[in-house]
Amino acid sequence: MSNLLQRKIERTKAMKFNIDKGCFYEALSDLSRSISAKAEPHIMSGIKITAHTEGLTLIVCNHLFFIERTIPIGTDKMLTIYETGSVVAPAKHLVDLVKKLPEELTVELMDRHKLSIKTDEISVVLSCFDVETYPKLPVLNLNNSVQIPGSLLNEILSQTAFAASSSDTRTVLTGLLVTFQDNKIKCAATNSHRLALRECDIETDIEGSYILPLASVKDFMRLFNDSVDMITVYVSENYLVFKALNLAMYTRLIEGNYPDLDSLIPAHPKTMITVQTSKLLKGIDRASLFNRESRNNNVKLELMHGSTLKISSYSPDLGNIEEIQQIIELHGEKELSLSLNSTFLIEALKAFTEEEVKLNFTGSMRPILIKPNSNKRHLHLISPVRG
Amino acid sequence: MSNLLQRKIERTKAMKFNIDKGCFYEALSDLSRSISAKAEPHIMSGIKITAHTEGLTLIVCNHLFFIERTIPIGTDKMLTIYETGSVVAPAKHLVDLVKKLPEELTVELMDRHKLSIKTDEISVVLSCFDVETYPKLPVLNLNNSVQIPGSLLNEILSQTAFAASSSDTRTVLTGLLVTFQDNKIKCAATNSHRLALRECDIETDIEGSYILPLASVKDFMRLFNDSVDMITVYVSENYLVFKALNLAMYTRLIEGNYPDLDSLIPAHPKTMITVQTSKLLKGIDRASLFNRESRNNNVKLELMHGSTLKISSYSPDLGNIEEIQQIIELHGEKELSLSLNSTFLIEALKAFTEEEVKLNFTGSMRPILIKPNSNKRHLHLISPVRG
């Protein structure tokens, strides 16, 4: 085929659409936050835009996941497709540009590497990537699926994901364990010094455990927020796929065996106390101001007279703080003193929505267990540090 | 004097007061933003607290200025002084702590280096600096003073200060020139590529020019905001002092000769155009997306057909943008093309409150002059760059 003819065919294939700036900007900026302008290979810093007969599909990806968002052709005239086609545009730059353009845009592919964006007074030519070299969405065998309310899924992820490890020494611990079993979904994470676990009843035939990279979970929570009604989760061997109406995320799984968590949870506490969640949280937060230099950010908890809890912290340079809080209820031994990592304790307490929580102690060098004052299966385990 | 006796005297001198947390926090956090936790010498990271019979005085300082804020004893019971005295506390740490404490605090000096802060349930000991080694407020010969409305002073500073140089090659250019002359105050700044100047009528007998360090001006604008009614400016040889009701700033002056500015302002433009300020600003802002890699951030302005202005920018990597805007009025030659630093142009346009501005051109390699469409003496001068 002659070059001239080839160019002519490409030219006739050129994508063209009209779109409302606000609608385009919202979709682009949501997605672009999931990718890096310095991505390697560089094409992953792009956003793939496909105009098709039903609307516009935007895809971003990195080494962990693909996110796909569709803007459908509606009756509200936000989007009109004139010609179908595809391009990969530099994402951050396109977002910055669309943000500063007026209300209605005409977008047209001039050749494989040049995108034209026009309004009445403004004319932009944007250099693009070659669409052929953009990573392809994985082709998956998706036999099994389960539906979960978006708000519930977001809640249990946010109550557990923070406890995963941020270092890479044991890859499985940098992920979130999601288990489907006996009509239940269970999310759990641990960095081997603390553990977070939350379980919920759902209707599902799926049985299996999957380890999601923490970075995927964070992007999931940002994108699929409470405004999403129902999320369908598809499971395959290497990927978990989350789908809402016009949004889908394909997240790669971490391979490996996750440690057995149930064996870690202490069964017979020696002391159980009930405290006000927000009051304890504030006390620990204050005490943590005096431990920033210490290796373990430790605060000291002491039971006093069986009715009060003393929270204290000390820094040789800054000074010290101590605070006395009333305990609501106590069962078991009345003497106790242990030191904990205040960051772990603060993050665990923030995960509870209940006004009161139970702290279970088994000994000064054994993990403490924190549970809500309800029947819900939700727990946090924190190992003590040397005081 | 025996050590024991000395300690006893210090003990009886110990400062003690009761204060509302919100009132204390507001004052501390305002002031602490003007200092660095890594200040050298380290005592400059502290905040000097003095309890006296009329209230509490807080002082922070750095190498450029002192700021003094007073919380007076009022009828609203925000503050009660029990014992007078003085201490220098670590500023950032005290702010973080007070923020997290409940409503009412009892603050007491235990010895020269230990400050006690107490509420019903919480007890804090904070390590402090030795008050004797804290820098002293300068003793100044303040003969002359002038009163200026706070809102006016803030306006003219914010319209000019940004044009000062951020590099140190010519120290005087890193400052803001403030001139009192013929019942006028004039503020001006230049980095030798652009110039900003604003003049206002005030009543004053003072005659003289003072160069303020840009860092002082920025802190001044943050602290003495529009809520301040009247500001009294005192002049001395080495310092300018700004005083409002419970707030004072002593700022050191930069020594040296400031360049003669009036000679720089072109008198006979060849072309004068009137444009919509916000529309031009938006256009330059859009065009600036395509020049981020270029050395001068340049955008090109071209007069077309005597009635429109073309704004364009080009990047070999990203693409290009061009935009046509209507001109409201034109006098003089109808042909023109020049390139300007877009950052300078954006900052200058943002300084105008007027809906329309006049752009005066003298030639493609001569500075352009921007003025409001009013009689106010306010101008910005920007040198062109090679396109």
CSV table of C-alpha atoms in Angstrom, one decimal, chain B residues 84-213:
chain,number,residue,atom,x,y,z
B,84,THR,CA,4.5,37.2,86.3
B,85,GLY,CA,7.6,35.6,84.6
B,86,SER,CA,9.1,34.5,81.4
B,87,VAL,CA,10.2,31.4,79.5
B,88,VAL,CA,11.2,30.3,75.9
B,89,ALA,CA,9.3,27.2,74.9
B,90,PRO,CA,9.9,25.1,71.7
B,91,ALA,CA,7.4,26.7,69.4
B,92,LYS,CA,6.2,24.0,67.0
B,93,HIS,CA,6.0,21.4,69.8
B,94,LEU,CA,4.0,23.7,72.0
B,95,VAL,CA,1.6,24.5,69.2
B,96,ASP,CA,1.0,20.8,68.4
B,97,LEU,CA,0.4,20.1,72.1
B,98,VAL,CA,-2.0,23.0,72.8
B,99,LYS,CA,-4.0,22.0,69.7
B,100,LYS,CA,-4.6,18.6,71.2
B,101,LEU,CA,-5.4,19.7,74.8
B,102,PRO,CA,-8.9,20.4,76.1
B,103,GLU,CA,-10.5,23.8,76.7
B,104,GLU,CA,-8.8,25.4,79.7
B,105,LEU,CA,-5.1,25.2,80.6
B,106,THR,CA,-3.0,26.1,83.7
B,107,VAL,CA,0.5,27.0,82.7
B,108,GLU,CA,3.3,27.3,85.3
B,109,LEU,CA,7.0,27.6,85.2
B,110,MET,CA,8.5,24.9,87.5
B,111,ASP,CA,12.1,25.9,87.1
B,112,ARG,CA,14.0,27.8,84.3
B,113,HIS,CA,13.9,24.9,81.9
B,114,LYS,CA,10.6,23.2,82.8
B,115,LEU,CA,7.1,24.4,81.9
B,116,SER,CA,4.1,22.6,83.4
B,117,ILE,CA,0.8,22.6,81.5
B,118,LYS,CA,-2.2,21.1,83.3
B,119,THR,CA,-5.9,20.3,82.9
B,120,ASP,CA,-8.1,18.2,85.2
B,121,GLU,CA,-6.9,14.9,83.7
B,122,ILE,CA,-3.7,15.8,81.9
B,123,SER,CA,-0.3,16.8,83.1
B,124,VAL,CA,2.5,17.8,80.8
B,125,VAL,CA,6.1,18.8,81.5
B,126,LEU,CA,7.7,20.6,78.6
B,127,SER,CA,11.5,21.1,78.3
B,128,CYS,CA,12.3,24.8,77.6
B,129,PHE,CA,15.2,27.0,76.6
B,130,ASP,CA,17.0,29.4,78.9
B,131,VAL,CA,15.2,32.8,78.6
B,132,GLU,CA,18.4,34.7,79.2
B,133,THR,CA,19.9,33.6,75.9
B,134,TYR,CA,17.0,34.6,73.8
B,135,PRO,CA,17.7,37.6,71.4
B,136,LYS,CA,16.5,40.9,72.8
B,137,LEU,CA,14.1,43.3,70.9
B,138,PRO,CA,16.2,46.1,69.3
B,139,VAL,CA,16.2,49.4,71.2
B,140,LEU,CA,15.3,51.9,68.5
B,141,ASN,CA,15.1,55.7,68.2
B,142,LEU,CA,11.6,55.9,66.7
B,143,ASN,CA,11.1,59.6,66.0
B,144,ASN,CA,8.9,59.4,63.0
B,145,SER,CA,5.7,57.5,62.4
B,146,VAL,CA,2.8,57.3,59.9
B,147,GLN,CA,-0.6,55.7,60.1
B,148,ILE,CA,-1.8,53.6,57.2
B,149,PRO,CA,-5.1,51.5,56.9
B,150,GLY,CA,-4.1,47.8,57.1
B,151,SER,CA,-6.2,46.9,54.0
B,152,LEU,CA,-4.4,49.5,51.9
B,153,LEU,CA,-1.0,48.5,53.0
B,154,ASN,CA,-1.7,44.9,52.4
B,155,GLU,CA,-3.1,45.7,48.9
B,156,ILE,CA,-0.1,47.7,47.7
B,157,LEU,CA,2.4,45.1,49.1
B,158,SER,CA,0.6,42.2,47.4
B,159,GLN,CA,0.6,44.1,44.1
B,160,THR,CA,4.3,44.6,44.1
B,161,ALA,CA,6.3,42.3,46.4
B,162,PHE,CA,6.1,39.3,44.1
B,163,ALA,CA,8.3,41.1,41.5
B,164,ALA,CA,11.4,41.1,43.8
B,165,SER,CA,14.3,38.8,43.0
B,166,SER,CA,14.5,35.5,44.7
B,167,SER,CA,18.2,35.1,44.0
B,168,ASP,CA,20.9,36.7,46.0
B,169,THR,CA,23.2,38.1,43.3
B,170,ARG,CA,22.1,41.7,44.0
B,171,THR,CA,20.9,41.9,47.6
B,172,VAL,CA,18.9,45.1,47.2
B,173,LEU,CA,16.8,43.4,44.5
B,174,THR,CA,15.7,40.7,47.0
B,175,GLY,CA,13.9,43.4,48.9
B,176,LEU,CA,10.9,45.6,48.5
B,177,LEU,CA,11.5,49.4,48.2
B,178,VAL,CA,9.2,51.4,50.3
B,179,THR,CA,9.4,55.2,49.8
B,180,PHE,CA,7.6,58.0,51.7
B,181,GLN,CA,7.7,61.3,49.9
B,182,ASP,CA,5.3,64.3,49.3
B,183,ASN,CA,2.5,62.7,51.3
B,184,LYS,CA,2.7,59.5,49.3
B,185,ILE,CA,3.8,55.9,49.9
B,186,LYS,CA,5.3,54.1,47.0
B,187,CYS,CA,6.1,50.4,46.9
B,188,ALA,CA,8.3,48.9,44.2
B,189,ALA,CA,10.1,45.7,43.4
B,190,THR,CA,12.2,44.5,40.4
B,191,ASN,CA,14.3,41.4,39.5
B,192,SER,CA,15.8,43.4,36.6
B,193,HIS,CA,13.5,41.6,34.1
B,194,ARG,CA,10.3,43.0,35.4
B,195,LEU,CA,9.2,45.8,37.7
B,196,ALA,CA,6.1,46.3,39.8
B,197,LEU,CA,5.2,49.7,41.2
B,198,ARG,CA,2.2,51.1,43.2
B,199,GLU,CA,1.8,54.5,44.7
B,200,CYS,CA,-0.9,55.9,47.1
B,201,ASP,CA,-1.7,59.2,48.8
B,202,ILE,CA,-1.3,59.2,52.6
B,203,GLU,CA,-0.8,61.9,55.2
B,204,THR,CA,2.8,61.9,56.4
B,205,ASP,CA,5.8,64.1,57.2
B,206,ILE,CA,8.2,61.3,56.7
B,207,GLU,CA,10.6,61.4,53.7
B,208,GLY,CA,12.8,58.5,53.0
B,209,SER,CA,13.3,55.1,51.3
B,210,TYR,CA,13.6,51.8,53.0
B,211,ILE,CA,14.4,48.3,51.6
B,212,LEU,CA,12.5,45.5,53.3
B,213,PRO,CA,13.6,41.8,52.9
